[in-house]
């Protein structure tokens, strides 16, 4: 059987790294997890070499939903590229919106009205809660708990309703515009957001009782996939994955953009860097998101939601720009190169998931298959964002 | 004519054949009912209605599913060992029928009066492991093979605490006859073994969940790791048979727990069989409740629970029971 | 034929098949299977003799029980040995394991 | 009733024969194991026929539930890299080998069969079913030493298997 | 040490019971889901479906569109297509020069470089089609429209079995909407 597999795999570019060591010594089993597999949330393929249930090597294989977002940026005008941003990471679409819009604003020197900044913060943080909730549910689904994801969806529904009121969509938002946001928020939005914040604060203890304190979950998370800060740095991990290892790096604090320097929030960090720490960091971030939303709602100024006199056509001057924001998965960076034409000359998107996934090969080595699933889940991967 | 028929039926062999036929009907009905119940429980726990569209409150959904499963094409994967592949579902479902035989629904309503009923159930339920092995091996699929390996390790390990807890009760009553054990607990609630042997009950129930591969011990079919484990490659009614066998084993485990620990048919007002069924299904409901609440344990944790907790506790319980029984004598 | 003879003949059949398998099989696991066949034959003969002759019933059944226990122990050990052999020499073929090497 | 018993005997004999045939002849070891299991069931049936249900159930519990699963594990874990999984290695069996094997199986069986057929003792009518308690008393009474020995052997076998298994992991 | 472990394990078992209590509590609460054929969701007022044309204030049958082509130009997925013709003498004269047909009132990239037409040309919208299967619902067309002639529909229950069923003729939709509005409430002027 193993030889058969071997001959079938030799033609495959991606198994080449397994190369000579793929030679079976009777004990190992090369297993394809994905591209269609319940644990990979999308079309990620992981080639694993198993010794019994232990993983000798794991190799993530990308590219199954590569949609050439970067190349698309070069054939669309600056404005037309906006809707692409909601599709790169469909779970935290507004952060990507923000990263691109912010980059163009920086390049063209467009000033954003304060009201728009606050609206952006509120909606972006709500979207972050949304993303973390989905991660929470999906991660528990990976661990075999079926029910939490539906509780998470019940809460997500409220956020989606709120965001739908201002953006009109429920998942792939295209809400931010150069110089502001596309629509103003009304009192109804503010009222419902406040309501949600109050409700969600009451829901969080239930989450803790049902899942976080559960001994089975703790057994599946504690001391698994320990990521040292040194290793996280080496791979360029960001976001909760990095913070779980105890490095308090958050773009919102390290390179404050928008009005984040005026807001008071903590950056939760872990200590050991295991799966449980990454889990706890995300759960703690839910609290912080609520804090930020509350503060921003209190301080929401009046005024225009978009810069009043914007040019008819957006043609930035020659030059290059890099703008980074903190997404739910980590640092989202957009690099733009303008040649002064109607379209970007080059678009480079730095997705946090890509760096976080690259950790997996090293983290999964020597773990049990079940732990690898847990580790993969704890990295909070959104495959379209990795492939772009 | 009727007299002859009655005579034929009262003959042990005739009784057994009648019982087997009745059991098969019961299993089929039961499989459908439990599948519906499981979805409804899952739905209600997750605050949704569950099946709702086919028939009033989705009551006909099991029939729709059965129709779908029956009408689907049976596919054997390329390179599979056809014989083993097709025989595995049969091996998994056939022993369950036998397992139902000695279950005493009431003092009289039992398929076969055998004084080794408990042993019979234990012996034949062990065959399920074999079926999983054959399915995993015959499928020519790595997930199936891993699932089968897990299934074997799991059921072999959990058979020990199961036996230990059962033995404790058998020691106490001094019989391996399920009817006799149930009959010994008919003096009201206080005589139920769940109060006399609470530890044995807990061990039995946990091991029973593990033996039937139910969550949180559903590792052989852990879908996030092994897609569907040993039945990854099965389609149509072959999958349906595995499914049926799984639910039937659930009923067997819960029925045995009822007879051993919950006083069997003991209960006021209603006739015994209803009480027996009610207790059995209450236990099944608990199993479903567990499934929709807990995450799955990891494989080494599963074995740790068995070897570090259940077996020592079961042994201690058994020794204590033996000592007390001896002392009382 | 008396029932005793019938049962004994069945036991002999098992013995014959077992011996045949033991000599014709090349893999260790196949040989183990054949040994189990023979053990079963022995058990069958024991119980038949105990049940159908004046011999002690208890003794015959106990003997068979002990054989079963031994069979389980033997299977465990053989499994471990086969594993070690397969690991060390990459085969469980008895012909290729015949050489004496340390 | 007598005929029914004979029919049952015939059925079990067929099971044993077919199973044993598969067990020694099938090249695929898993199928051979399946044959063994058939045989085990046939033997269990014969125990039932002899009114020894305890033996029959123990046969199923120990042999089918434990030993055959162990053998299955052995097959699964000794897949040789070259050959097809679970198959006996090597080419066609040499005819000489088959003949020799046949001889080695047939000869003792035939001699013993002759002995049985000619010198069989009188078959008594079936004794009443042995109560389980008697077995237990025997096991803890006169044969306690054998009982303890078996447990020691089992323990030793388990320990040995574990030691061997550990060595395997170290070398891996 | 071992006592502490034991205590931890007991606490762990307790956590399982707490989990059961949570799900058990949810079990007896009413459903949260909305049963589609019998119930419908209530938040459709903020739903933004495909775009539709806004009628002129005085005539519900004519669109407000001035045919400036801005929406066509900005659409990232090019899902809007527009056809028009001009009437009147000047219009016929201008038929050869498509630039003249564009609305002069607003500066469009197509008309920016052109001199305003000598005479007011009456432009008539022949068709306004949306290929909804390409649309990414970004809302750029609605935002850029200088006369607010496009808006989002609330058409959440759009389904179709063919590709053609998503190639929407918005002009026809406007007319049918006007007709149904007149049929339903003749006195009511065509509203939202």
mmCIF file of N, CA and C in Angstrom, chain B residues 139-199:
data_model
loop_
_atom_site.group_PDB
_atom_site.id
_atom_site.type_symbol
_atom_site.label_atom_id
_atom_site.label_comp_id
_atom_site.label_asym_id
_atom_site.label_seq_id
_atom_site.Cartn_x
_atom_site.Cartn_y
_atom_site.Cartn_z
ATOM 1 N N UNK B 139 -11.716 -1.034 3.722
ATOM 2 C CA UNK B 139 -12.007 0.150 2.931
ATOM 3 C C UNK B 139 -10.834 0.621 2.084
ATOM 4 N N UNK B 140 -9.645 0.176 2.390
ATOM 5 C CA UNK B 140 -8.455 0.652 1.693
ATOM 6 C C UNK B 140 -8.358 2.169 1.785
ATOM 7 N N UNK B 141 -8.572 2.663 2.982
ATOM 8 C CA UNK B 141 -8.546 4.104 3.203
ATOM 9 C C UNK B 141 -7.795 4.346 4.504
ATOM 10 N N UNK B 142 -6.903 5.338 4.468
ATOM 11 C CA UNK B 142 -6.067 5.538 5.652
ATOM 12 C C UNK B 142 -6.874 6.034 6.837
ATOM 13 N N UNK B 143 -7.831 6.894 6.567
ATOM 14 C CA UNK B 143 -8.667 7.378 7.662
ATOM 15 C C UNK B 143 -9.407 6.210 8.312
ATOM 16 N N UNK B 144 -9.929 5.330 7.439
ATOM 17 C CA UNK B 144 -10.670 4.189 7.968
ATOM 18 C C UNK B 144 -9.773 3.325 8.834
ATOM 19 N N UNK B 145 -8.555 3.132 8.359
ATOM 20 C CA UNK B 145 -7.635 2.264 9.082
ATOM 21 C C UNK B 145 -7.300 2.866 10.447
ATOM 22 N N UNK B 146 -7.018 4.174 10.453
ATOM 23 C CA UNK B 146 -6.723 4.824 11.729
ATOM 24 C C UNK B 146 -7.930 4.746 12.649
ATOM 25 N N UNK B 147 -9.108 4.952 12.071
ATOM 26 C CA UNK B 147 -10.328 4.874 12.871
ATOM 27 C C UNK B 147 -10.490 3.492 13.465
ATOM 28 N N UNK B 148 -10.208 2.467 12.658
ATOM 29 C CA UNK B 148 -10.349 1.104 13.152
ATOM 30 C C UNK B 148 -9.354 0.851 14.280
ATOM 31 N N UNK B 149 -8.118 1.317 14.093
ATOM 32 C CA UNK B 149 -7.110 1.105 15.131
ATOM 33 C C UNK B 149 -7.553 1.752 16.433
ATOM 34 N N UNK B 150 -8.099 2.974 16.320
ATOM 35 C CA UNK B 150 -8.584 3.639 17.517
ATOM 36 C C UNK B 150 -9.731 2.874 18.138
ATOM 37 N N UNK B 151 -10.645 2.412 17.289
ATOM 38 C CA UNK B 151 -11.821 1.711 17.800
ATOM 39 C C UNK B 151 -11.399 0.500 18.609
ATOM 40 N N UNK B 152 -10.415 -0.240 18.073
ATOM 41 C CA UNK B 152 -9.987 -1.449 18.762
ATOM 42 C C UNK B 152 -9.387 -1.094 20.114
ATOM 43 N N UNK B 153 -8.437 -0.182 20.104
ATOM 44 C CA UNK B 153 -7.772 0.154 21.360
ATOM 45 C C UNK B 153 -8.786 0.640 22.377
ATOM 46 N N UNK B 154 -9.722 1.441 21.903
ATOM 47 C CA UNK B 154 -10.711 2.009 22.813
ATOM 48 C C UNK B 154 -11.619 0.930 23.384
ATOM 49 N N UNK B 155 -12.166 0.089 22.524
ATOM 50 C CA UNK B 155 -13.153 -0.838 23.095
ATOM 51 C C UNK B 155 -12.482 -1.930 23.903
ATOM 52 N N UNK B 156 -11.260 -2.310 23.511
ATOM 53 C CA UNK B 156 -10.577 -3.318 24.314
ATOM 54 C C UNK B 156 -10.282 -2.756 25.706
ATOM 55 N N UNK B 157 -9.866 -1.480 25.745
ATOM 56 C CA UNK B 157 -9.535 -0.894 27.040
ATOM 57 C C UNK B 157 -10.774 -0.726 27.897
ATOM 58 N N UNK B 158 -11.858 -0.242 27.306
ATOM 59 C CA UNK B 158 -13.027 0.073 28.122
ATOM 60 C C UNK B 158 -13.852 -1.149 28.479
ATOM 61 N N UNK B 159 -13.563 -2.280 27.822
ATOM 62 C CA UNK B 159 -14.278 -3.491 28.188
ATOM 63 C C UNK B 159 -13.938 -3.881 29.632
ATOM 64 N N UNK B 160 -12.709 -3.546 30.060
ATOM 65 C CA UNK B 160 -12.280 -3.981 31.391
ATOM 66 C C UNK B 160 -13.084 -3.288 32.500
ATOM 67 N N UNK B 161 -13.128 -1.942 32.528
ATOM 68 C CA UNK B 161 -13.951 -1.336 33.586
ATOM 69 C C UNK B 161 -15.413 -1.718 33.481
ATOM 70 N N UNK B 162 -15.875 -1.902 32.245
ATOM 71 C CA UNK B 162 -17.264 -2.318 32.069
ATOM 72 C C UNK B 162 -17.504 -3.649 32.786
ATOM 73 N N UNK B 163 -16.601 -4.593 32.520
ATOM 74 C CA UNK B 163 -16.726 -5.906 33.156
ATOM 75 C C UNK B 163 -16.641 -5.786 34.665
ATOM 76 N N UNK B 164 -15.707 -4.950 35.129
ATOM 77 C CA UNK B 164 -15.516 -4.822 36.572
ATOM 78 C C UNK B 164 -16.777 -4.303 37.246
ATOM 79 N N UNK B 165 -17.389 -3.288 36.616
ATOM 80 C CA UNK B 165 -18.577 -2.725 37.257
ATOM 81 C C UNK B 165 -19.734 -3.714 37.207
ATOM 82 N N UNK B 166 -19.836 -4.436 36.090
ATOM 83 C CA UNK B 166 -20.907 -5.424 35.983
ATOM 84 C C UNK B 166 -20.699 -6.529 37.012
ATOM 85 N N UNK B 167 -19.436 -6.929 37.155
ATOM 86 C CA UNK B 167 -19.131 -8.012 38.096
ATOM 87 C C UNK B 167 -19.501 -7.627 39.519
ATOM 88 N N UNK B 168 -19.285 -6.358 39.857
ATOM 89 C CA UNK B 168 -19.617 -5.924 41.210
ATOM 90 C C UNK B 168 -21.087 -6.177 41.492
ATOM 91 N N UNK B 169 -21.925 -5.826 40.528
ATOM 92 C CA UNK B 169 -23.358 -6.054 40.713
ATOM 93 C C UNK B 169 -23.647 -7.545 40.754
ATOM 94 N N UNK B 170 -22.983 -8.297 39.850
ATOM 95 C CA UNK B 170 -23.228 -9.735 39.812
ATOM 96 C C UNK B 170 -22.837 -10.373 41.137
ATOM 97 N N UNK B 171 -21.729 -9.924 41.722
ATOM 98 C CA UNK B 171 -21.306 -10.423 43.039
ATOM 99 C C UNK B 171 -22.395 -10.185 44.062
ATOM 100 N N UNK B 172 -22.894 -8.958 44.020
ATOM 101 C CA UNK B 172 -23.837 -8.547 45.054
ATOM 102 C C UNK B 172 -25.104 -9.379 44.969
ATOM 103 N N UNK B 173 -25.590 -9.581 43.737
ATOM 104 C CA UNK B 173 -26.835 -10.324 43.589
ATOM 105 C C UNK B 173 -26.564 -11.825 43.558
ATOM 106 N N UNK B 174 -25.390 -12.183 43.092
ATOM 107 C CA UNK B 174 -25.057 -13.590 43.019
ATOM 108 C C UNK B 174 -25.633 -14.265 41.801
ATOM 109 N N UNK B 175 -25.768 -13.514 40.720
ATOM 110 C CA UNK B 175 -26.329 -14.109 39.506
ATOM 111 C C UNK B 175 -25.835 -13.342 38.288
ATOM 112 N N UNK B 176 -25.790 -14.041 37.164
ATOM 113 C CA UNK B 176 -25.472 -13.370 35.909
ATOM 114 C C UNK B 176 -26.730 -13.233 35.065
ATOM 115 N N UNK B 177 -27.869 -13.535 35.675
ATOM 116 C CA UNK B 177 -29.133 -13.461 34.964
ATOM 117 C C UNK B 177 -29.698 -12.058 35.128
ATOM 118 N N UNK B 178 -29.875 -11.367 33.991
ATOM 119 C CA UNK B 178 -30.354 -9.984 34.066
ATOM 120 C C UNK B 178 -31.711 -9.901 34.754
ATOM 121 N N UNK B 179 -32.586 -10.871 34.443
ATOM 122 C CA UNK B 179 -33.917 -10.827 35.047
ATOM 123 C C UNK B 179 -33.815 -10.974 36.564
ATOM 124 N N UNK B 180 -32.926 -11.873 37.004
ATOM 125 C CA UNK B 180 -32.778 -12.066 38.443
ATOM 126 C C UNK B 180 -32.230 -10.807 39.093
ATOM 127 N N UNK B 181 -31.262 -10.178 38.420
ATOM 128 C CA UNK B 181 -30.683 -8.951 38.991
ATOM 129 C C UNK B 181 -31.744 -7.862 39.071
ATOM 130 N N UNK B 182 -32.527 -7.741 38.006
ATOM 131 C CA UNK B 182 -33.581 -6.722 38.035
ATOM 132 C C UNK B 182 -34.605 -7.060 39.101
ATOM 133 N N UNK B 183 -34.928 -8.336 39.219
ATOM 134 C CA UNK B 183 -35.948 -8.725 40.196
ATOM 135 C C UNK B 183 -35.488 -8.452 41.617
ATOM 136 N N UNK B 184 -34.147 -8.410 41.818
ATOM 137 C CA UNK B 184 -33.656 -8.180 43.166
ATOM 138 C C UNK B 184 -33.802 -6.724 43.588
ATOM 139 N N UNK B 185 -34.212 -5.863 42.672
ATOM 140 C CA UNK B 185 -34.300 -4.441 43.035
ATOM 141 C C UNK B 185 -35.717 -3.928 42.964
ATOM 142 N N UNK B 186 -36.678 -4.791 43.206
ATOM 143 C CA UNK B 186 -38.054 -4.340 43.027
ATOM 144 C C UNK B 186 -38.701 -3.898 44.329
ATOM 145 N N UNK B 187 -37.905 -3.733 45.387
ATOM 146 C CA UNK B 187 -38.511 -3.281 46.639
ATOM 147 C C UNK B 187 -38.402 -1.771 46.766
ATOM 148 N N UNK B 188 -38.831 -1.064 45.768
ATOM 149 C CA UNK B 188 -38.836 0.382 45.866
ATOM 150 C C UNK B 188 -37.508 1.004 45.485
ATOM 151 N N UNK B 189 -37.532 2.315 45.476
ATOM 152 C CA UNK B 189 -36.407 3.096 44.976
ATOM 153 C C UNK B 189 -35.107 2.783 45.706
ATOM 154 N N UNK B 190 -35.233 2.531 47.027
ATOM 155 C CA UNK B 190 -34.020 2.374 47.826
ATOM 156 C C UNK B 190 -33.278 1.081 47.504
ATOM 157 N N UNK B 191 -33.975 0.135 46.910
ATOM 158 C CA UNK B 191 -33.309 -1.118 46.610
ATOM 159 C C UNK B 191 -32.592 -1.071 45.260
ATOM 160 N N UNK B 192 -32.740 0.008 44.550
ATOM 161 C CA UNK B 192 -32.091 0.110 43.250
ATOM 162 C C UNK B 192 -30.579 0.102 43.432
ATOM 163 N N UNK B 193 -29.931 -0.547 42.508
ATOM 164 C CA UNK B 193 -28.488 -0.668 42.644
ATOM 165 C C UNK B 193 -27.746 0.639 42.438
ATOM 166 N N UNK B 194 -28.421 1.587 41.782
ATOM 167 C CA UNK B 194 -27.726 2.853 41.563
ATOM 168 C C UNK B 194 -27.408 3.506 42.896
ATOM 169 N N UNK B 195 -28.234 3.208 43.920
ATOM 170 C CA UNK B 195 -27.946 3.762 45.239
ATOM 171 C C UNK B 195 -27.005 2.863 46.032
ATOM 172 N N UNK B 196 -27.090 1.568 45.726
ATOM 173 C CA UNK B 196 -26.208 0.646 46.439
ATOM 174 C C UNK B 196 -24.793 0.702 45.850
ATOM 175 N N UNK B 197 -24.737 0.795 44.541
ATOM 176 C CA UNK B 197 -23.443 0.755 43.833
ATOM 177 C C UNK B 197 -23.278 1.997 42.950
ATOM 178 N N UNK B 198 -23.291 3.179 43.513
ATOM 179 C CA UNK B 198 -23.233 4.376 42.644
ATOM 180 C C UNK B 198 -21.960 4.421 41.800
ATOM 181 N N UNK B 199 -20.854 4.004 42.401
ATOM 182 C CA UNK B 199 -19.587 4.055 41.667
ATOM 183 C C UNK B 199 -19.634 3.126 40.467
#
